Amino acid sequence: MTREEIVEQVNALLAGEFEVEANAFAPDANVKETLSLDSLSLVDLVALIQQTYKVKIPATELRSIQTFENLYDYIESHLPAK
Amino acid sequence: MNTAAIDRLIPQRAPIQLVDELIEAEGDRAVCSYTVPVGSLFIEEDGLLAEVGLIEHIAQSASALAGHKALLAGASEPPVGYIGEVKHFRCFRRPRQGDVLLTTVTMGPEAEGVTLLTGETRVGDETVAATRLKILIRELR
C-alpha cells in the first residue's frame, strides 16, 4: 500500500466515521481538534485503525500522534507485512 | 469461583450485583454467569429482566475481568469502572427469572483510560443480547 493510498483511505474512513469533510484534513492539522475527539471518542479512532489496518496504537504511542501526518506515518510504519 | 469470590473482583453488592461467577478468564476475554433471581430489582412488571439490567450485567462482567487482571497484577482491591457509552446495544430477548445468563466479554482498544469492549449474552444456545461499551476504569491501588 502506497503512502498516497494510505492518506486517501484514512481520510475517507475518518470522514465517514466522524462526519467531517475530508478536505479539512490538512497534514499538519491536529487530529483531535479536527475530528472533535473527546476522551470518550478517542478510543473510536484507535479501534477504527486497529480494525481496518490491524495496527494497534498503544496509549504511549497515541500521545505522540498529534497531526494527520503523524497518523499516516504511524500506520505506514506499522502495517503488517503481507 | 463462587459468589464470595466474585465479591473480590467487582465492587457491586446485592441487590445490584449482577454477576454470580467468573467462569473463565484468559487474556482480554472472560466468561461470566448470572442466574436472574426472582424479585430482582431489575425485573419489570412483565416478569422479564429489564434491558438496562442486561447492559449492567455485561458491564459488571467486564468489571469482573478487570478485577481478575488487577488482582493477578498484585492490586489489593478491584478497580472501579464506569460505563461511559453504550454502543449498538441489541436485545433479542429479555431473560426470564431463573434464566442462567452466560456472558462473554472481550476487552478491545484503550485510549486515555477508556476501554472499548464487546459483550454477548447467551441463555443456553440462544444469544439474547450483544453490545459494545466504553468503560472508564479507575485503579484504586
Short mmCIF file of C-alpha atoms in Angstrom, two decimals:
data_model
loop_
_atom_site.label_atom_id
_atom_site.label_comp_id
_atom_site.label_asym_id
_atom_site.label_seq_id
_atom_site.Cartn_x
_atom_site.Cartn_y
_atom_site.Cartn_z
CA MET A 1 0.00 0.00 0.00
CA THR A 2 1.49 3.33 -1.05
CA ARG A 3 1.61 6.45 1.06
CA GLU A 4 -0.93 8.10 -1.22
CA GLU A 5 -3.30 5.16 -0.85
CA ILE A 6 -2.98 5.28 2.94
CA VAL A 7 -3.70 9.00 3.04
CA GLU A 8 -6.69 8.69 0.74
CA GLN A 9 -8.15 5.68 2.54
CA VAL A 10 -7.58 7.02 6.06
CA ASN A 11 -9.18 10.34 5.14
CA ALA A 12 -12.22 8.60 3.70
CA LEU A 13 -12.53 6.37 6.77
CA LEU A 14 -12.26 9.25 9.22
CA ALA A 15 -14.63 11.45 7.23
CA GLY A 16 -17.25 8.71 7.30
CA GLU A 17 -16.82 7.72 10.92
CA PHE A 18 -16.60 11.19 12.42
CA GLU A 19 -18.75 13.04 9.89
CA VAL A 20 -16.15 15.65 8.98
CA GLU A 21 -15.34 16.79 5.44
CA ALA A 22 -12.11 15.10 4.33
CA ASN A 23 -10.83 18.36 2.85
CA ALA A 24 -10.44 19.59 6.44
CA PHE A 25 -7.65 17.07 6.96
CA ALA A 26 -4.56 19.17 6.32
CA PRO A 27 -1.44 17.10 7.02
CA ASP A 28 -0.37 19.40 9.84
CA ALA A 29 -3.86 19.80 11.35
CA ASN A 30 -4.45 18.46 14.83
CA VAL A 31 -6.34 15.15 14.66
CA LYS A 32 -8.27 15.50 17.92
CA GLU A 33 -9.35 19.05 17.22
CA THR A 34 -10.29 18.44 13.60
CA LEU A 35 -12.35 15.35 14.41
CA SER A 36 -13.72 16.88 17.66
CA LEU A 37 -12.49 13.87 19.62
CA ASP A 38 -13.00 13.89 23.37
CA SER A 39 -11.82 11.42 25.97
CA LEU A 40 -14.69 9.06 25.12
CA SER A 41 -14.49 9.19 21.33
CA LEU A 42 -10.70 8.97 21.00
CA VAL A 43 -10.93 5.21 21.51
CA ASP A 44 -13.15 5.03 18.40
CA LEU A 45 -10.24 6.33 16.33
CA VAL A 46 -7.92 3.71 17.82
CA ALA A 47 -10.48 0.95 17.20
CA LEU A 48 -11.07 2.06 13.61
CA ILE A 49 -7.36 1.98 12.78
CA GLN A 50 -6.90 -1.36 14.51
CA GLN A 51 -9.87 -2.93 12.79
CA THR A 52 -9.03 -1.60 9.33
CA TYR A 53 -5.24 -1.98 9.27
CA LYS A 54 -4.54 -4.47 12.10
CA VAL A 55 -2.37 -1.74 13.56
CA LYS A 56 -2.55 -1.32 17.33
CA ILE A 57 -1.85 2.09 18.83
CA PRO A 58 -0.72 1.74 22.45
CA ALA A 59 -1.56 4.57 24.83
CA THR A 60 2.07 5.65 24.95
CA GLU A 61 2.25 5.93 21.15
CA LEU A 62 -1.11 7.65 20.92
CA ARG A 63 0.23 10.69 22.74
CA SER A 64 2.79 11.22 20.01
CA ILE A 65 0.17 11.24 17.26
CA GLN A 66 -0.85 14.87 17.09
CA THR A 67 -1.32 15.63 13.40
CA PHE A 68 -2.71 13.72 10.44
CA GLU A 69 0.84 13.44 9.13
CA ASN A 70 1.78 11.70 12.39
CA LEU A 71 -1.16 9.33 11.97
CA TYR A 72 -0.28 8.44 8.36
CA ASP A 73 3.35 7.91 9.40
CA TYR A 74 2.34 5.63 12.26
CA ILE A 75 0.07 3.49 10.10
CA GLU A 76 2.59 3.28 7.27
CA SER A 77 5.39 2.19 9.59
CA HIS A 78 3.28 -0.38 11.46
CA LEU A 79 1.35 -2.01 8.61
CA PRO A 80 1.74 -5.80 8.89
CA ALA A 81 3.94 -7.28 6.20
CA LYS A 82 1.94 -9.17 3.58
CA MET B 1 -15.14 -19.40 41.82
CA ASN B 2 -18.32 -18.63 43.78
CA THR B 3 -20.23 -15.51 44.77
CA ALA B 4 -17.97 -14.91 47.73
CA ALA B 5 -15.07 -14.86 45.34
CA ILE B 6 -16.84 -12.54 42.90
CA ASP B 7 -17.02 -10.02 45.74
CA ARG B 8 -13.24 -9.74 45.45
CA LEU B 9 -13.46 -8.92 41.76
CA ILE B 10 -16.23 -6.34 41.49
CA PRO B 11 -17.31 -3.53 43.81
CA GLN B 12 -21.06 -4.02 43.31
CA ARG B 13 -23.04 -5.77 46.03
CA ALA B 14 -26.55 -7.17 46.32
CA PRO B 15 -29.14 -6.17 45.27
CA ILE B 16 -27.35 -4.55 42.33
CA GLN B 17 -24.70 -7.23 41.88
CA LEU B 18 -25.50 -8.83 38.54
CA VAL B 19 -22.69 -11.38 38.20
CA ASP B 20 -22.51 -14.64 40.17
CA GLU B 21 -19.33 -16.13 38.88
CA LEU B 22 -16.30 -15.55 36.70
CA ILE B 23 -16.20 -18.89 34.93
CA GLU B 24 -13.11 -18.39 32.85
CA ALA B 25 -10.68 -15.62 32.04
CA GLU B 26 -7.81 -15.61 29.61
CA GLY B 27 -6.04 -12.54 28.35
CA ASP B 28 -8.59 -9.93 27.36
CA ARG B 29 -11.54 -12.34 27.31
CA ALA B 30 -13.76 -13.69 30.08
CA VAL B 31 -16.98 -15.60 30.57
CA CYS B 32 -19.29 -14.79 33.48
CA SER B 33 -22.56 -16.26 34.66
CA TYR B 34 -25.62 -14.85 36.38
CA THR B 35 -28.88 -16.52 37.35
CA VAL B 36 -31.69 -13.99 37.21
CA PRO B 37 -33.22 -14.14 40.69
CA VAL B 38 -36.91 -13.98 41.45
CA GLY B 39 -37.74 -10.49 42.69
CA SER B 40 -34.62 -8.80 41.31
CA LEU B 41 -34.70 -5.02 41.27
CA PHE B 42 -34.15 -5.26 37.53
CA ILE B 43 -37.29 -7.33 36.85
CA GLU B 44 -40.03 -5.33 35.19
CA GLU B 45 -43.80 -5.73 35.59
CA ASP B 46 -43.93 -8.33 32.83
CA GLY B 47 -41.60 -10.56 34.86
CA LEU B 48 -38.66 -10.16 32.49
CA LEU B 49 -35.22 -8.66 33.09
CA ALA B 50 -35.04 -5.02 32.03
CA GLU B 51 -32.72 -4.14 29.15
CA VAL B 52 -30.78 -1.88 31.49
CA GLY B 53 -30.20 -4.93 33.66
CA LEU B 54 -28.66 -6.74 30.70
CA ILE B 55 -26.37 -3.80 30.00
CA GLU B 56 -25.36 -3.59 33.65
CA HIS B 57 -24.73 -7.35 33.74
CA ILE B 58 -22.42 -7.10 30.72
CA ALA B 59 -20.63 -4.12 32.28
CA GLN B 60 -20.19 -5.99 35.57
CA SER B 61 -18.84 -8.98 33.63
CA ALA B 62 -16.21 -6.66 32.17
CA SER B 63 -15.58 -5.35 35.66
CA ALA B 64 -15.00 -8.93 36.86
CA LEU B 65 -12.39 -9.41 34.15
CA ALA B 66 -10.73 -6.11 35.05
CA GLY B 67 -10.78 -7.12 38.72
CA HIS B 68 -9.29 -10.51 37.92
CA LYS B 69 -6.47 -8.92 35.94
CA ALA B 70 -5.86 -6.31 38.63
CA LEU B 71 -5.61 -8.90 41.39
CA LEU B 72 -3.28 -11.01 39.27
CA ALA B 73 -1.14 -7.90 38.86
CA GLY B 74 -0.95 -7.51 42.63
CA ALA B 75 -3.70 -4.99 43.40
CA SER B 76 -5.37 -5.37 46.77
CA GLU B 77 -8.79 -4.21 45.59
CA PRO B 78 -10.63 -4.40 42.28
CA PRO B 79 -10.69 -1.28 40.12
CA VAL B 80 -13.83 0.83 39.91
CA GLY B 81 -15.32 1.11 36.43
CA TYR B 82 -17.92 3.39 34.95
CA ILE B 83 -19.98 2.96 31.81
CA GLY B 84 -19.03 5.83 29.51
CA GLU B 85 -21.12 4.91 26.49
CA VAL B 86 -23.33 2.10 25.25
CA LYS B 87 -22.97 1.43 21.52
CA HIS B 88 -25.00 -0.80 19.24
CA PHE B 89 -26.94 -2.48 22.04
CA ARG B 90 -29.18 -5.21 20.69
CA CYS B 91 -31.63 -7.14 22.83
CA PHE B 92 -33.06 -10.17 21.09
CA ARG B 93 -34.98 -11.48 24.09
CA ARG B 94 -35.28 -10.23 27.66
CA PRO B 95 -34.40 -13.06 30.05
CA ARG B 96 -36.88 -14.58 32.47
CA GLN B 97 -36.44 -15.05 36.20
CA GLY B 98 -34.41 -18.21 36.71
CA ASP B 99 -32.62 -17.96 33.36
CA VAL B 100 -28.88 -18.54 33.56
CA LEU B 101 -27.00 -15.86 31.61
CA LEU B 102 -23.60 -16.69 30.18
CA THR B 103 -21.77 -13.59 29.03
CA THR B 104 -18.56 -13.37 27.07
CA VAL B 105 -16.74 -10.06 27.28
CA THR B 106 -13.70 -9.07 25.27
CA MET B 107 -11.62 -6.02 26.06
CA GLY B 108 -10.65 -4.05 22.96
CA PRO B 109 -8.54 -0.96 22.37
CA GLU B 110 -7.86 1.54 25.14
CA ALA B 111 -7.25 5.27 24.91
CA GLU B 112 -6.79 7.74 27.75
CA GLY B 113 -8.32 5.38 30.30
CA VAL B 114 -11.34 4.49 28.16
CA THR B 115 -11.60 0.86 27.09
CA LEU B 116 -13.82 -0.35 24.29
CA LEU B 117 -15.28 -3.77 24.95
CA THR B 118 -17.71 -6.14 23.33
CA GLY B 119 -20.15 -8.30 25.23
CA GLU B 120 -22.50 -11.06 24.20
CA THR B 121 -25.01 -12.73 26.50
CA ARG B 122 -26.50 -16.15 25.89
CA VAL B 123 -29.14 -18.23 27.59
CA GLY B 124 -28.33 -21.77 26.58
CA ASP B 125 -27.57 -21.66 22.88
CA GLU B 126 -29.61 -18.51 22.30
CA THR B 127 -27.94 -15.10 22.07
CA VAL B 128 -30.19 -12.72 23.98
CA ALA B 129 -28.13 -9.54 23.88
CA ALA B 130 -24.97 -8.03 22.44
CA THR B 131 -23.37 -4.65 22.78
CA ARG B 132 -20.23 -2.58 22.74
CA LEU B 133 -19.44 -0.50 25.79
CA LYS B 134 -16.94 2.18 26.59
CA ILE B 135 -15.74 1.71 30.13
CA LEU B 136 -13.68 4.08 32.22
CA ILE B 137 -11.60 2.09 34.66
CA ARG B 138 -10.03 3.73 37.68
CA GLU B 139 -7.38 1.77 39.52
CA LEU B 140 -7.74 2.02 43.29
CA ARG B 141 -4.30 0.82 44.27
#
